[in-house]
Amino acid sequence: MDLTSKQRAYLKSLSGKIEPIFQIGKASLTPSITDAINDALEKRELVKISVLKNCFDDPKELAAMVAERTHSNVVQVIGKKFILYRPSKKAPKIELPAAKS
């Protein structure tokens, strides 16, 4: 599912209120972090992740990799933080603005 610019802007406005719940550090992206992010996306739908200074990977590349592995969308990458979105399969909470057909 691709996000429209209107939907992305809506998610960005929601993400301003949330704190990063994961930190990617020196070990970079491990399977356990990927699994934890996947679980958090199912519960919260919108997740902010921080990349620590001791991680030498590019935040944009990390965001794309995590999004691919968790089947989510990258909403935004700002500096060393990125935001992911995936609607919950069981109980969706966030209602996106309708996409134009």
XYZ file of C-alpha atoms in Angstrom:
101
model
C 0.000 0.000 0.000
C 1.449 3.335 -1.047
C 0.619 6.439 0.938
C -0.593 9.621 -0.726
C 1.008 12.926 0.267
C -2.174 13.841 2.174
C -2.075 10.573 4.140
C 1.659 10.987 4.787
C 1.074 14.550 6.075
C -1.687 13.273 8.378
C 0.596 10.563 9.789
C 3.417 13.092 10.262
C 1.065 15.268 12.326
C 0.165 12.264 14.515
C 3.792 11.243 14.924
C 4.796 14.612 16.368
C 3.289 13.589 19.699
C 5.009 10.209 20.037
C 8.479 9.414 21.370
C 10.859 6.893 19.770
C 10.214 3.446 21.273
C 13.172 1.696 19.632
C 16.831 2.575 19.291
C 19.092 1.036 16.688
C 22.697 1.063 17.855
C 26.087 -0.436 17.123
C 24.662 -3.906 16.380
C 22.525 -2.280 13.656
C 19.410 -4.163 12.589
C 19.111 -7.523 14.346
C 16.293 -10.047 13.822
C 15.097 -9.469 17.402
C 14.722 -5.704 16.804
C 12.881 -6.399 13.539
C 10.487 -8.769 15.348
C 9.891 -6.251 18.145
C 9.171 -3.467 15.627
C 6.781 -5.802 13.804
C 4.892 -6.476 17.058
C 4.796 -2.773 17.927
C 3.402 -1.917 14.480
C 0.573 -4.405 15.011
C -0.329 -2.792 18.343
C 0.351 0.892 17.627
C 0.331 1.199 13.802
C 2.622 4.263 13.970
C 6.139 3.811 15.381
C 9.062 6.220 15.743
C 12.566 4.754 15.782
C 15.818 6.455 16.713
C 19.211 5.593 15.206
C 22.014 6.109 17.727
C 25.280 7.896 16.895
C 27.276 4.675 17.278
C 25.304 3.088 14.408
C 27.165 3.758 11.161
C 24.290 2.786 8.842
C 22.364 5.462 6.972
C 18.955 6.123 8.617
C 17.227 6.238 5.204
C 18.616 2.832 4.263
C 17.708 1.417 7.690
C 14.165 2.797 7.369
C 13.750 1.199 3.937
C 15.133 -2.119 5.204
C 12.870 -2.207 8.273
C 9.846 -1.206 6.172
C 10.553 -4.000 3.717
C 10.997 -6.615 6.450
C 7.879 -5.552 8.381
C 5.721 -4.813 5.294
C 5.175 -1.245 6.469
C 5.525 2.238 4.975
C 8.204 4.793 5.740
C 6.315 7.968 6.657
C 9.334 10.194 7.195
C 13.050 10.191 7.926
C 14.304 13.185 9.911
C 17.977 13.205 10.834
C 18.582 10.089 12.931
C 14.886 9.249 13.448
C 12.339 7.598 11.202
C 8.629 6.878 11.363
C 6.912 3.729 10.123
C 3.218 3.041 9.557
C 1.299 -0.178 8.993
C -2.410 -0.646 9.608
C -3.216 -3.270 12.224
C -4.664 -6.515 10.873
C -6.769 -7.152 13.991
C -7.868 -3.755 15.304
C -7.037 -0.744 13.112
C -7.046 2.519 15.109
C -5.762 5.155 12.704
C -8.164 6.163 9.964
C -6.315 7.712 7.031
C -7.827 10.416 4.813
C -9.317 8.847 1.692
C -7.051 8.520 -1.338
C -8.317 10.159 -4.515
C -9.221 7.681 -7.216
